[in-house]
mmCIF file of C-alpha atoms in Angstrom:
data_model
loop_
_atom_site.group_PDB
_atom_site.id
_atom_site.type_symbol
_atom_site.label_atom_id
_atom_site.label_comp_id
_atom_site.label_asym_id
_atom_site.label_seq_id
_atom_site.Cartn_x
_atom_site.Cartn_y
_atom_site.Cartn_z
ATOM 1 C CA UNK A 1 10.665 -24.191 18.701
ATOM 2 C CA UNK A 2 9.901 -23.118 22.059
ATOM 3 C CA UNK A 3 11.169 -19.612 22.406
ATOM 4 C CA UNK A 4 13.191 -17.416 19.628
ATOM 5 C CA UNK A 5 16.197 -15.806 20.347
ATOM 6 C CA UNK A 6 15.905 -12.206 20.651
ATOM 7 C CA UNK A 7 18.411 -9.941 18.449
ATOM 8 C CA UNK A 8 19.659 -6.739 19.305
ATOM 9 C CA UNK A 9 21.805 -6.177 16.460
ATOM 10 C CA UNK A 10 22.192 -3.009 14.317
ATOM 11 C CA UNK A 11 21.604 -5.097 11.402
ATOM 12 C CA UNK A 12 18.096 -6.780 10.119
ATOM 13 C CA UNK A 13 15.131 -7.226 13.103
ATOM 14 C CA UNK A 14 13.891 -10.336 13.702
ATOM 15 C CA UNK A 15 10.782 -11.231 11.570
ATOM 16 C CA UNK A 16 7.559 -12.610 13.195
ATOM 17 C CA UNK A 17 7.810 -16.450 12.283
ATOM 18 C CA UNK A 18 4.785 -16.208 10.035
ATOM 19 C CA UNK A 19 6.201 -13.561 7.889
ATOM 20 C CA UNK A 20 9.092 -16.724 7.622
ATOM 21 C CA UNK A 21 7.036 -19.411 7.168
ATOM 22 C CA UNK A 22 4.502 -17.672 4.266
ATOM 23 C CA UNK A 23 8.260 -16.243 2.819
ATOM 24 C CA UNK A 24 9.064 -20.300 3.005
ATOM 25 C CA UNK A 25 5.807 -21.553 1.172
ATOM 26 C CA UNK A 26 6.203 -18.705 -1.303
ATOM 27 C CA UNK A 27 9.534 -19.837 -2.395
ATOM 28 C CA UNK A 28 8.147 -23.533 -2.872
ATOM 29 C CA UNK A 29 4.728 -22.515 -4.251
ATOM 30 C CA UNK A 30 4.255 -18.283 -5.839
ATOM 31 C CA UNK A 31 0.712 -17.847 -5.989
ATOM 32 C CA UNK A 32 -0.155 -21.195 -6.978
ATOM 33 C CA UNK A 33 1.921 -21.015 -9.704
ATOM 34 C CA UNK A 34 4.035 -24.149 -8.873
ATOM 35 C CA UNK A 35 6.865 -22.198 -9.264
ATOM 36 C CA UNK A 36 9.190 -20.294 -6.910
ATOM 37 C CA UNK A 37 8.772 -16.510 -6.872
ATOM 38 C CA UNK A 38 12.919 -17.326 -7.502
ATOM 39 C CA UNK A 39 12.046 -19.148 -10.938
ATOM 40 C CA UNK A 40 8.774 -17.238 -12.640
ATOM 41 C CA UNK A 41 9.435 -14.671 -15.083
ATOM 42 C CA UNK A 42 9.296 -11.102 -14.143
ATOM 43 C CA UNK A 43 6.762 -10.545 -17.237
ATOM 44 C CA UNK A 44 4.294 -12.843 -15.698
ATOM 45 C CA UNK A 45 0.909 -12.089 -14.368
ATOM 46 C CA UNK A 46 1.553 -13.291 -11.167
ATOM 47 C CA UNK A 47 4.851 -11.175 -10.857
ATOM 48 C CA UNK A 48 3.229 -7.658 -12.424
ATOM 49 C CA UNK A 49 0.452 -8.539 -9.790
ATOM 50 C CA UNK A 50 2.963 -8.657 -6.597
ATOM 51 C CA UNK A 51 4.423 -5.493 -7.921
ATOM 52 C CA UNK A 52 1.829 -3.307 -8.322
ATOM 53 C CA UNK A 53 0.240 -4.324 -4.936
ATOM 54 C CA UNK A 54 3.559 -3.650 -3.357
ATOM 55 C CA UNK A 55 3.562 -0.154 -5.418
ATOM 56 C CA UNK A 56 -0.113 0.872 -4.071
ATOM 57 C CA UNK A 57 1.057 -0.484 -0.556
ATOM 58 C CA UNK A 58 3.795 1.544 -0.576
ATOM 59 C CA UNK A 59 1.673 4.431 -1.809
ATOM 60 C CA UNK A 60 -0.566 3.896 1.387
ATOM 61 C CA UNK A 61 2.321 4.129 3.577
ATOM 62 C CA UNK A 62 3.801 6.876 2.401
ATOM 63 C CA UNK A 63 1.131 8.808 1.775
#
């Protein structure tokens, strides 16, 4: 793919195409789990992990 199309919708922004393709290897391969982020349990390690990073990033961006 040459050259994405631009979108100047109200709705969701395009997404840089890494963000897509680690979004795509994610859903084939969580953390190495094997797994999908779509099939491992929310009580996993792995899961509690991406949480609380997302809670402390959040944290930083907030303030």
């Amino acid at each position: 793919m040459t050259q994405r199309p631009y979108n100047l919708y109200a709705g969701p922004a395009i997404l840089p195409l890494e963000v897509i393709q680690q979004a795509q290897a994610e859903l084939l391969d969580f953390a190495g789990t094997g797994l999908s982020i779509l099939e491992i349990s929310h009580r996993s390690k792995e899961f509690d992990k991406t949480i609380k990073e997302a809670e402390a990033d959040l944290r930083t961006l907030f303030g």
